[in-house]
C-alpha positions as a printed NumPy array, in Angstrom:
array([[-110.737,  -22.749,   64.416],
       [-112.58 ,  -19.011,   65.272],
       [-115.274,  -18.006,   63.763],
       [-115.643,  -14.197,   63.745],
       [-119.098,  -12.219,   63.15 ],
       [-119.304,   -8.729,   62.816],
       [-122.169,   -6.836,   63.596],
       [-123.588,   -3.05 ,   64.124],
       [-123.319,   -1.794,   61.045],
       [-125.748,    0.777,   59.081],
       [-126.449,    4.159,   57.972],
       [-125.535,    7.058,   59.973],
       [-125.23 ,   11.084,   59.102],
       [-122.005,   12.596,   59.43 ],
       [-120.96 ,   13.503,   62.938],
       [-123.062,   10.559,   64.341],
       [-121.925,    7.393,   66.022],
       [-122.157,    3.773,   65.749],
       [-120.63 ,    0.902,   67.658],
       [-119.551,   -2.269,   65.854],
       [-119.207,   -5.809,   67.58 ],
       [-116.974,   -8.7  ,   66.665],
       [-118.339,  -12.063,   68.277],
       [-116.074,  -14.841,   68.31 ],
       [-117.256,  -18.637,   68.391],
       [-115.142,  -21.804,   68.423],
       [-111.897,  -21.424,   70.439],
       [-111.921,  -18.407,   72.636],
       [-109.924,  -15.647,   71.09 ],
       [-108.806,  -14.028,   74.491],
       [-105.271,  -15.421,   73.836],
       [-105.178,  -13.174,   70.601],
       [-105.057,   -9.53 ,   69.591],
       [-107.911,   -8.366,   67.934],
       [-108.11 ,   -5.901,   64.994],
       [-110.514,   -3.76 ,   62.856],
       [-109.894,   -3.3  ,   59.456],
       [-111.987,   -1.405,   56.563],
       [-112.335,   -1.394,   52.928],
       [-114.058,    1.339,   50.945],
       [-115.33 ,    0.674,   47.427],
       [-112.333,    0.492,   45.068],
       [-109.605,    0.671,   47.524],
       [-107.698,   -1.573,   49.598],
       [-108.317,   -2.951,   52.954],
       [-106.844,   -0.857,   55.406],
       [-105.859,   -0.892,   59.154],
       [-108.019,    0.931,   61.551],
       [-107.273,   -0.357,   65.245],
       [-105.998,   -3.029,   67.056],
       [-105.992,   -4.021,   70.824],
       [-103.334,   -6.622,   72.23 ],
       [-104.441,   -9.388,   74.915],
       [-102.442,   -6.553,   77.383],
       [-105.372,   -3.859,   76.382],
       [-102.542,   -1.917,   74.575],
       [-104.431,   -0.129,   71.454],
       [-103.13 ,    1.041,   68.265],
       [-105.068,    3.303,   66.032],
       [-104.817,    4.557,   62.297],
       [-104.322,    8.377,   62.174],
       [-107.191,    8.675,   60.474],
       [-109.363,    7.798,   63.249],
       [-107.358,    8.425,   66.637],
       [-109.328,   10.253,   68.795],
       [-112.863,    9.282,   66.853],
       [-112.479,    5.518,   67.487],
       [-111.968,    3.487,   70.438],
       [-111.435,   -0.058,   70.243],
       [-112.116,   -2.361,   73.257],
       [-112.677,   -5.959,   74.044],
       [-114.547,   -8.266,   76.446],
       [-112.754,  -11.441,   76.986],
       [-115.716,  -12.777,   79.075],
       [-118.154,  -12.431,   76.196],
       [-115.538,  -13.196,   73.688],
       [-116.586,  -10.051,   72.05 ],
       [-114.729,   -7.062,   70.728],
       [-115.789,   -3.671,   70.092],
       [-115.196,   -0.3  ,   67.727],
       [-116.928,    2.461,   69.185],
       [-116.947,    4.996,   66.32 ],
       [-117.882,    8.695,   67.125],
       [-118.033,   11.747,   64.752],
       [-118.262,    9.81 ,   61.761],
       [-117.334,   11.161,   58.471],
       [-118.344,   10.288,   55.006],
       [-114.886,    8.96 ,   54.347],
       [-115.477,    6.441,   56.888],
       [-117.867,    4.929,   54.485],
       [-116.553,    1.211,   54.062],
       [-116.754,   -2.547,   54.981],
       [-115.483,   -3.094,   58.4  ],
       [-113.756,   -6.436,   59.147],
       [-112.573,   -7.785,   62.51 ],
       [-109.816,  -10.141,   62.584],
       [-107.944,  -12.278,   65.226],
       [-104.174,  -11.131,   65.582],
       [-101.539,  -13.894,   66.211],
       [ -99.321,  -10.712,   67.204],
       [ -99.761,   -7.041,   67.05 ],
       [ -96.918,   -4.664,   68.06 ],
       [ -97.918,   -1.51 ,   65.766],
       [-100.389,    0.074,   63.304],
       [ -98.574,   -1.993,   60.613],
       [ -97.125,   -4.577,   62.224],
       [ -99.623,   -7.488,   62.952],
       [-100.34 ,  -11.14 ,   61.944],
       [-103.81 ,  -12.267,   61.133],
       [-105.   ,  -15.945,   61.68 ],
       [-108.72 ,  -15.511,   61.509],
       [-110.914,  -12.794,   59.695],
       [-115.216,  -12.025,   60.028],
       [-117.293,  -11.342,   57.045],
       [-117.612,   -7.712,   57.694],
       [-120.244,   -5.081,   58.309],
       [-121.007,   -2.185,   55.934],
       [-120.807,    1.192,   57.638],
       [-122.326,    4.095,   55.258],
       [-121.918,    7.797,   56.36 ],
       [-124.091,   10.122,   54.774],
       [-123.244,   13.927,   54.405]])
């Protein structure tokens, strides 16, 4: 069993930056990939970014070049650095433990966090 806890969300102006963290408790998640997803009001949850155990990363086209996913296995923590934020990035952001990931839309999720809200004002 792995518990994932996101933090770092908040209110930021357009063009600003935030860094989200995802702390894993219980079994170490260093054996798994890690992903970030988001759900905007009235929309379905969508893929944002993922990182394999090997360090290979994948990004949604909408965040490519602005967001950076990383992980620190020694701290059992993953991160999402978000730069040049836009109002359309407003959403609840969720981290997930991935049993596999081979592409932006090719992954299997075994655990979810409860999410952290990011609000970008114009």
